[in-house]
Amino acid sequence: MALRLDALQTMRTQESNRLLVAREPVREDIQQHLNWLDAATQQLIEVINDHIDRLPF
């Protein structure tokens, strides 16, 4: 799970950098992908936190 989180965060950084230099026709597509990456990242963080909460201590 941690590897996937790292991958999502890396992809977000890449797309964010692309957005800075993108031409108008692709800006909306990149922004939609950033929104999806944010949602996927948040969902995975919740799964990880839930997993941690269920670990016996």
mmCIF file of C-alpha atoms in Angstrom:
data_model
loop_
_atom_site.group_PDB
_atom_site.id
_atom_site.type_symbol
_atom_site.label_atom_id
_atom_site.label_comp_id
_atom_site.label_asym_id
_atom_site.label_seq_id
_atom_site.Cartn_x
_atom_site.Cartn_y
_atom_site.Cartn_z
ATOM 1 C CA MET A 1 0.000 0.000 0.000
ATOM 2 C CA ALA A 2 2.824 2.384 0.803
ATOM 3 C CA LEU A 3 4.357 1.834 -2.633
ATOM 4 C CA ARG A 4 1.052 2.701 -4.295
ATOM 5 C CA LEU A 5 0.741 5.850 -2.180
ATOM 6 C CA ASP A 6 4.235 6.874 -3.220
ATOM 7 C CA ALA A 7 3.373 6.247 -6.865
ATOM 8 C CA LEU A 8 0.207 8.356 -6.643
ATOM 9 C CA GLN A 9 2.106 11.199 -5.011
ATOM 10 C CA THR A 10 4.812 11.012 -7.678
ATOM 11 C CA MET A 11 2.207 11.085 -10.449
ATOM 12 C CA ARG A 12 0.564 14.102 -8.837
ATOM 13 C CA THR A 13 3.856 15.970 -8.763
ATOM 14 C CA GLN A 14 4.464 15.137 -12.416
ATOM 15 C CA GLU A 15 0.998 16.273 -13.482
ATOM 16 C CA SER A 16 1.244 19.419 -11.382
ATOM 17 C CA ASN A 17 4.512 20.272 -13.128
ATOM 18 C CA ARG A 18 2.873 19.621 -16.510
ATOM 19 C CA LEU A 19 -0.006 21.913 -15.620
ATOM 20 C CA LEU A 20 2.426 24.788 -15.082
ATOM 21 C CA VAL A 21 3.565 24.677 -18.710
ATOM 22 C CA ALA A 22 0.550 23.135 -20.450
ATOM 23 C CA ARG A 23 -1.249 24.815 -23.287
ATOM 24 C CA GLU A 24 -4.901 25.654 -22.772
ATOM 25 C CA PRO A 25 -6.363 22.707 -24.746
ATOM 26 C CA VAL A 26 -4.918 20.149 -22.286
ATOM 27 C CA ARG A 27 -5.109 22.103 -19.026
ATOM 28 C CA GLU A 28 -8.618 20.859 -18.201
ATOM 29 C CA ASP A 29 -7.619 17.232 -18.800
ATOM 30 C CA ILE A 30 -4.571 17.582 -16.563
ATOM 31 C CA GLN A 31 -6.687 19.260 -13.862
ATOM 32 C CA GLN A 32 -9.210 16.414 -14.019
ATOM 33 C CA HIS A 33 -6.380 13.925 -13.609
ATOM 34 C CA LEU A 34 -5.045 15.906 -10.624
ATOM 35 C CA ASN A 35 -8.514 15.792 -9.070
ATOM 36 C CA TRP A 36 -8.665 12.031 -9.623
ATOM 37 C CA LEU A 37 -5.185 11.589 -8.149
ATOM 38 C CA ASP A 38 -6.176 13.639 -5.087
ATOM 39 C CA ALA A 39 -9.274 11.504 -4.552
ATOM 40 C CA ALA A 40 -7.375 8.244 -5.066
ATOM 41 C CA THR A 41 -4.649 9.372 -2.686
ATOM 42 C CA GLN A 42 -7.157 10.337 -0.009
ATOM 43 C CA GLN A 43 -8.993 7.040 -0.392
ATOM 44 C CA LEU A 44 -5.756 5.066 -0.070
ATOM 45 C CA ILE A 45 -4.722 7.059 3.006
ATOM 46 C CA GLU A 46 -8.062 6.158 4.582
ATOM 47 C CA VAL A 47 -7.511 2.471 3.758
ATOM 48 C CA ILE A 48 -4.011 2.603 5.262
ATOM 49 C CA ASN A 49 -5.270 4.356 8.407
ATOM 50 C CA ASP A 50 -8.088 1.830 8.756
ATOM 51 C CA HIS A 51 -5.588 -0.998 8.395
ATOM 52 C CA ILE A 52 -3.356 0.544 11.071
ATOM 53 C CA ASP A 53 -6.330 1.049 13.398
ATOM 54 C CA ARG A 54 -7.187 -2.653 13.115
ATOM 55 C CA LEU A 55 -3.697 -3.851 14.091
ATOM 56 C CA PRO A 56 -3.568 -5.384 17.549
ATOM 57 C CA PHE A 57 -1.295 -3.561 19.948
#
